[in-house]
CSV table of C-alpha atoms in Angstrom, one decimal:
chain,number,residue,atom,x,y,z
A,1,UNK,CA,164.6,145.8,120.6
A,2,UNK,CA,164.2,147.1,116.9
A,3,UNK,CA,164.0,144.5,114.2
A,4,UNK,CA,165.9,144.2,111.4
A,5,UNK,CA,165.0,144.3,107.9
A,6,UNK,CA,165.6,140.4,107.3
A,7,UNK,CA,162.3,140.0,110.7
A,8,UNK,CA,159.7,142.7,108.8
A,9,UNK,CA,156.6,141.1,108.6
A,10,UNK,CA,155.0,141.3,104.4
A,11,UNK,CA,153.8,145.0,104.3
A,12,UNK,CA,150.7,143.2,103.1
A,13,UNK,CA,150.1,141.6,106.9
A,14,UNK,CA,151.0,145.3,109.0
A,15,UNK,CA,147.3,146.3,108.9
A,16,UNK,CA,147.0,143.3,111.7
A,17,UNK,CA,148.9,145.0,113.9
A,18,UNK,CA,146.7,148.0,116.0
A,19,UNK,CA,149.9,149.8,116.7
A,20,UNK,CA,150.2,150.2,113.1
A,21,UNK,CA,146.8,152.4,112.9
A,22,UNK,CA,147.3,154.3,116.1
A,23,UNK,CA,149.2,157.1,117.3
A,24,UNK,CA,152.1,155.4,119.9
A,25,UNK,CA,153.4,157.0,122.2
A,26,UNK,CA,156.8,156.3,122.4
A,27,UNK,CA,159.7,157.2,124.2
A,28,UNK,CA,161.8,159.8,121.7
A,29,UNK,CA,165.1,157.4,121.9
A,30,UNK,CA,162.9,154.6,120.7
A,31,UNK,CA,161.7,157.0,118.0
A,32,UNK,CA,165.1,158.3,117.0
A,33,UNK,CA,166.9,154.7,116.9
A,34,UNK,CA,164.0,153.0,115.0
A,35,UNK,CA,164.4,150.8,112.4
A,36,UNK,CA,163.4,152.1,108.8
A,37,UNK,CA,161.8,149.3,106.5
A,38,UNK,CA,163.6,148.4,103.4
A,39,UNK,CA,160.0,147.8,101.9
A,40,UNK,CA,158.2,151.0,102.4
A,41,UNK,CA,160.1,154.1,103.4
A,42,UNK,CA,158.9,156.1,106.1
A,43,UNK,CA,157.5,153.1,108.1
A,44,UNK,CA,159.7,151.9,111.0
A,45,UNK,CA,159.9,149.5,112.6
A,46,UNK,CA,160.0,148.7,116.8
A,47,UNK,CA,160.3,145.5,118.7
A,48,UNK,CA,158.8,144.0,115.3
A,49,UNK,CA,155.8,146.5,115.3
A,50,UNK,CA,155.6,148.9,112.0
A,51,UNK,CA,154.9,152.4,113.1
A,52,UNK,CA,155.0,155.8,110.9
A,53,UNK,CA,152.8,158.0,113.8
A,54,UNK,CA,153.5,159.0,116.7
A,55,UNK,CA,152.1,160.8,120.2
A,56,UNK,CA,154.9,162.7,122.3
A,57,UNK,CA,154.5,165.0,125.2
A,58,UNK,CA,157.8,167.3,125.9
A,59,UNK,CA,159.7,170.1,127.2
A,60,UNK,CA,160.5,173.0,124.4
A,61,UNK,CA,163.9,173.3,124.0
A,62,UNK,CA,164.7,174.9,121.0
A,63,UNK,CA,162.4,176.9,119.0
A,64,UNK,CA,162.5,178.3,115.5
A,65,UNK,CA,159.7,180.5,113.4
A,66,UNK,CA,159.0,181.1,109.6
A,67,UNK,CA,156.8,182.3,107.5
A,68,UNK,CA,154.6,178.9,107.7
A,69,UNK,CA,155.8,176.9,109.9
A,70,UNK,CA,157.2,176.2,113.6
A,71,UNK,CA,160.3,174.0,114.6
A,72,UNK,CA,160.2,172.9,117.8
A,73,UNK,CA,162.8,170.7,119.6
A,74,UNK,CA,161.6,168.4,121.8
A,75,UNK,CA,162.2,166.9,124.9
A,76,UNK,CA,160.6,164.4,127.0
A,77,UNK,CA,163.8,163.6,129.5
A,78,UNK,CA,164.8,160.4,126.9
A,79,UNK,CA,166.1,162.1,124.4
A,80,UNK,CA,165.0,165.5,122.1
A,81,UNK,CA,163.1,165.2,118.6
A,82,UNK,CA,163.2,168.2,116.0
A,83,UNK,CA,159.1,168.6,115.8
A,84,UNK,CA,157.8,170.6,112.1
A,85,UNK,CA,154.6,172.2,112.7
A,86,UNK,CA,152.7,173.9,110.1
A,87,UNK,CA,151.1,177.0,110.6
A,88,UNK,CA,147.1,177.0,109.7
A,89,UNK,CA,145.2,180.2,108.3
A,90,UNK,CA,144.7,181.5,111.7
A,91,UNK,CA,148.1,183.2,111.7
A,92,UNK,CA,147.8,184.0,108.5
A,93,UNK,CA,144.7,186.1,108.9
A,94,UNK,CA,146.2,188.6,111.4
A,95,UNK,CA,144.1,191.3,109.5
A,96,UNK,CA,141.0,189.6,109.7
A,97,UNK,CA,138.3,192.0,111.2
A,98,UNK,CA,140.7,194.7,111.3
A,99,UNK,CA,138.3,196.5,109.2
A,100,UNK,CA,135.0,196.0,110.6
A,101,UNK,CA,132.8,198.1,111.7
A,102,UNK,CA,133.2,198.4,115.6
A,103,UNK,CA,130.5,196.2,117.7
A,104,UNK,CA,128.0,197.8,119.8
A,105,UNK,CA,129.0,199.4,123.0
A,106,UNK,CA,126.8,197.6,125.2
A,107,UNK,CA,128.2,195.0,126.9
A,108,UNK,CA,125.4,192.8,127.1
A,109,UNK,CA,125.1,192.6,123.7
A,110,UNK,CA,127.1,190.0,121.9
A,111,UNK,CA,129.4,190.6,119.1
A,112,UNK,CA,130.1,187.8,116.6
A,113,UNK,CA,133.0,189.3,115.5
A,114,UNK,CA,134.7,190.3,118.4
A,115,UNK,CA,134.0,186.9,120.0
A,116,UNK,CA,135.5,185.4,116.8
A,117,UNK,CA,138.5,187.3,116.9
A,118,UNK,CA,139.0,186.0,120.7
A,119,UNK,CA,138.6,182.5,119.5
A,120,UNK,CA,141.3,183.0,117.0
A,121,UNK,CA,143.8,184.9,119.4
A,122,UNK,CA,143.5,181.8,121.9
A,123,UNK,CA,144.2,179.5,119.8
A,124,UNK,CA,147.3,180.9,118.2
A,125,UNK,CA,148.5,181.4,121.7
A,126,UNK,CA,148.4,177.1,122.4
A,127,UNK,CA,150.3,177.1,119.1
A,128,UNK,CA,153.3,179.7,119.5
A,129,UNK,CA,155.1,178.1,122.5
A,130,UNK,CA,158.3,179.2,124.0
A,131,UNK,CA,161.4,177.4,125.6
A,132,UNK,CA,160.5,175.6,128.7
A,133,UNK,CA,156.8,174.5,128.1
A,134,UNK,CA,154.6,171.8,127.6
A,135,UNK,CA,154.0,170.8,124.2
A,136,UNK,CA,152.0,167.9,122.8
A,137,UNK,CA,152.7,166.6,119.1
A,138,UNK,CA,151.3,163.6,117.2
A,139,UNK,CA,152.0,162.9,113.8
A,140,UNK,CA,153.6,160.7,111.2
A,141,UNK,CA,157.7,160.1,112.0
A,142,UNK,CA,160.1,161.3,108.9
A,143,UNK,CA,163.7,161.3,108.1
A,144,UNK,CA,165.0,164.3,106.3
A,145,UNK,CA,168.6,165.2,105.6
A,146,UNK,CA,169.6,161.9,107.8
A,147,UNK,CA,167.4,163.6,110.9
A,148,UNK,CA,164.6,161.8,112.6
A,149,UNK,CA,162.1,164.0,112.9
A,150,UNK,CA,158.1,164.4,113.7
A,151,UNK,CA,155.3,166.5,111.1
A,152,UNK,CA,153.1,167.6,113.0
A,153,UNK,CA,149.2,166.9,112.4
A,154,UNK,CA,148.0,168.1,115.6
A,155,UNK,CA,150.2,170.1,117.8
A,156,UNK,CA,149.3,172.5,120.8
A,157,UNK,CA,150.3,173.7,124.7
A,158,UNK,CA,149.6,171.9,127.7
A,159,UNK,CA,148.7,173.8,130.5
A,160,UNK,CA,149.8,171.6,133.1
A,161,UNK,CA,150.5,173.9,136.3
A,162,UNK,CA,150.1,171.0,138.8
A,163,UNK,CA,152.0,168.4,136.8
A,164,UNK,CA,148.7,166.1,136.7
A,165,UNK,CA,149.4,165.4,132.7
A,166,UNK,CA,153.0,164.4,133.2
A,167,UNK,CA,152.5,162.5,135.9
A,168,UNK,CA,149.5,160.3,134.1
A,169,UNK,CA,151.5,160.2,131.1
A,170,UNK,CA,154.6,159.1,133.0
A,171,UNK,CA,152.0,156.3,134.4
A,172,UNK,CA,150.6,155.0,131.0
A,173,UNK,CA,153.5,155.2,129.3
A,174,UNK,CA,155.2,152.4,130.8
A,175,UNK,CA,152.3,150.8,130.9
A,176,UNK,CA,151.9,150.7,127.2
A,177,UNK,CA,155.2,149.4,126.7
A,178,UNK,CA,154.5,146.4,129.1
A,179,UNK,CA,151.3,145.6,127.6
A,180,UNK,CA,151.8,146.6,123.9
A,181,UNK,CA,155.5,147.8,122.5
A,182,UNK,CA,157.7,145.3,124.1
A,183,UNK,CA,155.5,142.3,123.5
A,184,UNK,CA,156.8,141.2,119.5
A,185,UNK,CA,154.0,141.8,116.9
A,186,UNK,CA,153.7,137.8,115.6
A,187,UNK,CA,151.0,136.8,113.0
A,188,UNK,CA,148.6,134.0,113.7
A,189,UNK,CA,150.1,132.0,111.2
A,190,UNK,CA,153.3,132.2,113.1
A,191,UNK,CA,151.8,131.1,116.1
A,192,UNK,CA,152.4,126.8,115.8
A,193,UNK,CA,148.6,127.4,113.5
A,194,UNK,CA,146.5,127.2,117.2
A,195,UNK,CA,143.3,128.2,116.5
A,196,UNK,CA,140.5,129.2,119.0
A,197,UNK,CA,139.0,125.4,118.2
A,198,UNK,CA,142.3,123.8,118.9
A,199,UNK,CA,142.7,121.3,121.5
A,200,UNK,CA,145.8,123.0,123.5
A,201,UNK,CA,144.3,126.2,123.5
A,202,UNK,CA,140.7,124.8,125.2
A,203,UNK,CA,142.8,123.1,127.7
A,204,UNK,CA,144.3,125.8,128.7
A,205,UNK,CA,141.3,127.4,129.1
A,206,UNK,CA,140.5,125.0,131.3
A,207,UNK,CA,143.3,125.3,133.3
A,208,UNK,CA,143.0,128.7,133.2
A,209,UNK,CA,139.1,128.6,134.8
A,210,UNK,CA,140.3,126.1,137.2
A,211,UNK,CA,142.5,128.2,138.7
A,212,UNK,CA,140.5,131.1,139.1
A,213,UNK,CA,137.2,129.3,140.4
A,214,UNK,CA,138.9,127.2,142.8
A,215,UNK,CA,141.5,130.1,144.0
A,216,UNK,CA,144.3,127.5,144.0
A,217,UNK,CA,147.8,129.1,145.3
A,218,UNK,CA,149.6,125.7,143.9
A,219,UNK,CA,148.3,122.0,142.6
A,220,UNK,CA,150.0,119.1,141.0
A,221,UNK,CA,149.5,117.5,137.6
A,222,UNK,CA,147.0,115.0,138.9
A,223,UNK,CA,145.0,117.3,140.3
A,224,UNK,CA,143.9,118.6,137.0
A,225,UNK,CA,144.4,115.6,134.8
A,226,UNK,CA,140.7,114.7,134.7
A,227,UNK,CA,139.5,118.0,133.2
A,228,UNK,CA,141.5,117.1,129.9
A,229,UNK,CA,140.0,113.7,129.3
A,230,UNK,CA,136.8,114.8,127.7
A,231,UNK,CA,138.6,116.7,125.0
A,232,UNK,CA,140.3,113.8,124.0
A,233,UNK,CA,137.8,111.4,124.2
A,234,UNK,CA,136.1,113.9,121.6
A,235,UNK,CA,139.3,114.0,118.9
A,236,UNK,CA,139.2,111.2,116.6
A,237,UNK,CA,142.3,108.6,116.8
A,238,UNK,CA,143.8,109.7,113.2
A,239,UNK,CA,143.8,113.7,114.3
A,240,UNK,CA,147.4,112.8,116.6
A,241,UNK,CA,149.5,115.6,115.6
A,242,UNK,CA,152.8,113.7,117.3
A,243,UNK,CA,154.3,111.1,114.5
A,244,UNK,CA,156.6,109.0,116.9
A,245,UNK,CA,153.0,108.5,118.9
A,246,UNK,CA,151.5,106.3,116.1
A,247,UNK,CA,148.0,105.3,118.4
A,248,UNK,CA,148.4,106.3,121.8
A,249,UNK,CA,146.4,105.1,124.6
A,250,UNK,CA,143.8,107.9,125.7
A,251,UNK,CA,145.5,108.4,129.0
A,252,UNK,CA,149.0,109.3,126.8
A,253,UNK,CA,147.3,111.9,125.4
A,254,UNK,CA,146.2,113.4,128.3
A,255,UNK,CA,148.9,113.3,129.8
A,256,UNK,CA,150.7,115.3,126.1
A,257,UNK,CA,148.7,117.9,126.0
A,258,UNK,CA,148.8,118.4,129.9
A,259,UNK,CA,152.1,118.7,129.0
A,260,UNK,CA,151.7,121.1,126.2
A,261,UNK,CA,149.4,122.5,128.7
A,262,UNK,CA,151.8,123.6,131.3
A,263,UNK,CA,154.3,124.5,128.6
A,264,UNK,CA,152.0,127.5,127.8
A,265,UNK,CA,151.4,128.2,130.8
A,266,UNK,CA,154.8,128.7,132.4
A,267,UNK,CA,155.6,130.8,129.2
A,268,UNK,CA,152.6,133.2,129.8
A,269,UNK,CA,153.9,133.4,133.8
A,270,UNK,CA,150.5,131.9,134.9
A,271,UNK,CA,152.6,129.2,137.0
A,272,UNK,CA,155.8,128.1,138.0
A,273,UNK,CA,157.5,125.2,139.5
A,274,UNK,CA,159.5,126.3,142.7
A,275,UNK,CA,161.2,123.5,142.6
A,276,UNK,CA,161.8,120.5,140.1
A,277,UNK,CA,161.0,117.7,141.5
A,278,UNK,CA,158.9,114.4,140.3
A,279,UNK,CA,156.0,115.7,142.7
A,280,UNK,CA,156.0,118.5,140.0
A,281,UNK,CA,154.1,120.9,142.1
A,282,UNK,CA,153.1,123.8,140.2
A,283,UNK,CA,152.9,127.5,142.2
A,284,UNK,CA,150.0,129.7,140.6
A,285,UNK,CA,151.8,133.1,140.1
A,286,UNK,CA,148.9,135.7,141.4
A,287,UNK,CA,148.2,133.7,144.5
A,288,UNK,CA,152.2,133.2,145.9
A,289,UNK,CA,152.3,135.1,148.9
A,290,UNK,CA,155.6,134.2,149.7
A,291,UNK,CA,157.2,134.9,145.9
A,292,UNK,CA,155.3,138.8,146.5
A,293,UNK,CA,157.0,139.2,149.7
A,294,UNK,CA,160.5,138.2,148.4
A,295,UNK,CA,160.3,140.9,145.1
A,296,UNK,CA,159.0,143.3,147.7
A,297,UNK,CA,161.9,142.8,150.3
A,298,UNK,CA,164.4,143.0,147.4
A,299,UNK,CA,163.1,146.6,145.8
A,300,UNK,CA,162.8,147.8,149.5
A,301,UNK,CA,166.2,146.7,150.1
A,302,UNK,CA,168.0,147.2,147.1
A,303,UNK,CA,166.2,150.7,146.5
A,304,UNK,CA,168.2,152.3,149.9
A,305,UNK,CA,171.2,151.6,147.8
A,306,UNK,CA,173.0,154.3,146.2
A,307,UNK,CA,173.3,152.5,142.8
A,308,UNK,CA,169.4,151.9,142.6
A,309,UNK,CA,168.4,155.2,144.6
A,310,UNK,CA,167.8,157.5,141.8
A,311,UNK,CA,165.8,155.2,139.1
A,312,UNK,CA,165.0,152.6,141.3
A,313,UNK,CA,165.8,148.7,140.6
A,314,UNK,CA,165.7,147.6,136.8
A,315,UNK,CA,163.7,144.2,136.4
A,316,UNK,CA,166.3,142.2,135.1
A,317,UNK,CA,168.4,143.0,138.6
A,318,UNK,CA,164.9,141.5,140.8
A,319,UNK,CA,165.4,138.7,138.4
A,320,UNK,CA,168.7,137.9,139.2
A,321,UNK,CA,167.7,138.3,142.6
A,322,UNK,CA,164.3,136.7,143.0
A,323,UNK,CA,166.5,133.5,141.2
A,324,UNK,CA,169.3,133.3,144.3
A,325,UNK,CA,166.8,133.6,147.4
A,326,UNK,CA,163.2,132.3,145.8
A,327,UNK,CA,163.5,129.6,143.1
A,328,UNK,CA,165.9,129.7,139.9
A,329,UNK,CA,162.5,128.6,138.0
A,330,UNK,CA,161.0,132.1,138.1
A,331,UNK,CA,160.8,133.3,134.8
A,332,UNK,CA,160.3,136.8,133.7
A,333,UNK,CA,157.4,136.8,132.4
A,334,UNK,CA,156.1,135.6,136.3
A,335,UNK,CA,158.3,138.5,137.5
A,336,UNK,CA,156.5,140.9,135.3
A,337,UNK,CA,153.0,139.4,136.5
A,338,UNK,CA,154.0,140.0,140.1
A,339,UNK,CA,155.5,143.7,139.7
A,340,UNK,CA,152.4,144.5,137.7
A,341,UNK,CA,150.0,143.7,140.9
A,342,UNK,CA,152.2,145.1,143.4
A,343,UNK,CA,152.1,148.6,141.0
A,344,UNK,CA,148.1,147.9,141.2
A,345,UNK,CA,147.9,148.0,144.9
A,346,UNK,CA,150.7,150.7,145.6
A,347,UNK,CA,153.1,148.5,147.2
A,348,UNK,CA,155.7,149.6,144.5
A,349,UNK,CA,156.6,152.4,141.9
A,350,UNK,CA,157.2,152.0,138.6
A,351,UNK,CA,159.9,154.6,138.5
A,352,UNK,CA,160.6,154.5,134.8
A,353,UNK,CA,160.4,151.8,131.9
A,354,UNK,CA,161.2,148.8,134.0
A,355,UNK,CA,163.0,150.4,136.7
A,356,UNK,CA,160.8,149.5,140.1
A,357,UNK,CA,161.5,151.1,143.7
A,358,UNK,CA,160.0,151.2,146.9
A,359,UNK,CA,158.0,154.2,148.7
């Protein structure tokens, strides 16, 4: 999943990426087998994305205190990360106030002092954790003495007697390496130089709308072929970007980029062809009732086994098996489209990172 240093993007072009600026909250394996660029140290590199800050919720496991700073170890049940947290002038100021003069005795009066003293007490207590809590880091990733490790900017304990912060981390998590971390960071100019103007990419916005307004579960190519022919009849005859098609006939070029078309298309997941045949009936992903009960049956099924029982059913295993009882055609990215709305509407679990199982 890391890149190498040959596939880093110019440093110049990182900025484009929103990872880069953000906080991501990785899995600590990912962090600790990362990638280092060759071009700037201290930026890494995963799944093509450059990253130097991080976002990590853990278990304490080790712990270690000096005069100004904290070393906590780490874990978040992937793998544990040696955490540096600096200590701010709250613990150095243990004397503060020590002298002043004592506050009034009545209750009902309030007492800057005192109340400031409080504050200070509570928050060095979310900062001095102990082995077996909840701690929270983000900061920028380093490597020192040949050990990946985390400074911490902001550091501090979770409270989290009912779990409710695990559990919704342990929801978006996975969800953020679907969406974001495991989709390759590629520049627009590596993208075949489509722009929003482009002919492919308005006919697949056609497509796209046709689907969706007329709810269509399948359709074949002539079913759409007509909403295509008013973009070409609106490209001039020289703008042809195929040379072996030197003046094609306007129905040719429908009938390309309905074929470009469908290219995307089955790439993204949107559709699928069941079955090859010269009907070429395409299957709209979303809408296949019978393709969601087939993945269903198979994490039901294959989740009772003892193999899959504990982390539940990876995603390349319902691929193989979607392939030998629905249609060989269905790609992964379809796969991924399906397991996504069955998450949605609690028919599955995502159990882990692309591990699925049944209630």
């Amino acid at each position: 999943m890391q890149a190498g240093p040959m596939d880093e993007p110019p440093s110049i072009l990182w900025g484009l990426d929103p990872i880069f600026s953000a906080f991501a909250r990785l899995y600590i394996k990912d962090i600790l087998q990362m990638t280092e660029s060759v071009q700037v140290p201290g930026i890494y590199f995963y799944n093509n994305h450059p990253i130097y800050k991080v976002d990590v919720l853990g278990t304490v496991v080790y712990k270690r205190e000096r005069d100004d700073f904290f070393c906590y170890g780490v874990d978040d049940g992937t793998g544990v990360i040696n955490c540096l947290c600096w200590k701010s002038e709250l613990f150095k100021d243990k004397d503060d106030g020590a002298g002043a003069a004592p506050g009034p005795s009545d209750p009902t009066v309030f007492d800057p002092v005192a109340e400031l003293k409080k504050l200070k007490q509570a928050q060095q207590k979310r900062c001095r954790l102990e082995i077996g809590e909840l701690i929270r880091v983000r900061g920028p990733v380093k490597t020192s003495r040949q050990q990946r490790e985390i400074t911490a900017s902001v550091f501090y304990k979770v409270e989290d007697p009912l779990m409710a912060e695990q559990i919704q981390w342990m929801m978006d998590v996975p969800e953020l390496y679907r969406e974001c971390y495991d989709k390759t960071f590629q520049l627009q100019s590596d993208k075949q130089g489509e722009s929003a103007d482009s002919p492919l990419i308005k006919a697949t916005n056609l497509i796209k709308d046709f689907i969706k307004q007329k709810s269509v579960s399948k359709f074949r190519t002539y079913d759409v072929l007509d909403l295509l022919e008013p973009l070409i009849s609106r490209q001039p005859q020289a703008a042809s970007a195929d040379p072996e098609a030197a003046g094609p006939s306007g129905c040719q070029q429908v009938r390309q980029l309905l074929k470009e078309v469908l290219k995307v298309l089955q790439d993204e997941g949107v559709v699928y062809r069941r079955v090859k045949t010269q009907d070429e009936v395409y299957h709209v992903t979303e809408r296949d009732k019978d393709l969601f009960i087939v993945v269903k049956d198979i994490i039901r099924e294959d989740s009772k086994r003892e193999k899959y029982s504990e982390k539940g059913c990876h995603v390349l295993h319902i691929l193989s098996a979607v392939r030998q009882r629905h249609s060989f055609n269905v790609s992964k990215a379809a796969l991924e489209i399906v397991l996504k709305s069955l998450v949605c509407n609690s028919d599955i679990v995502s159990s882990s990172d692309k591990h699925y199982t049944a209630f």
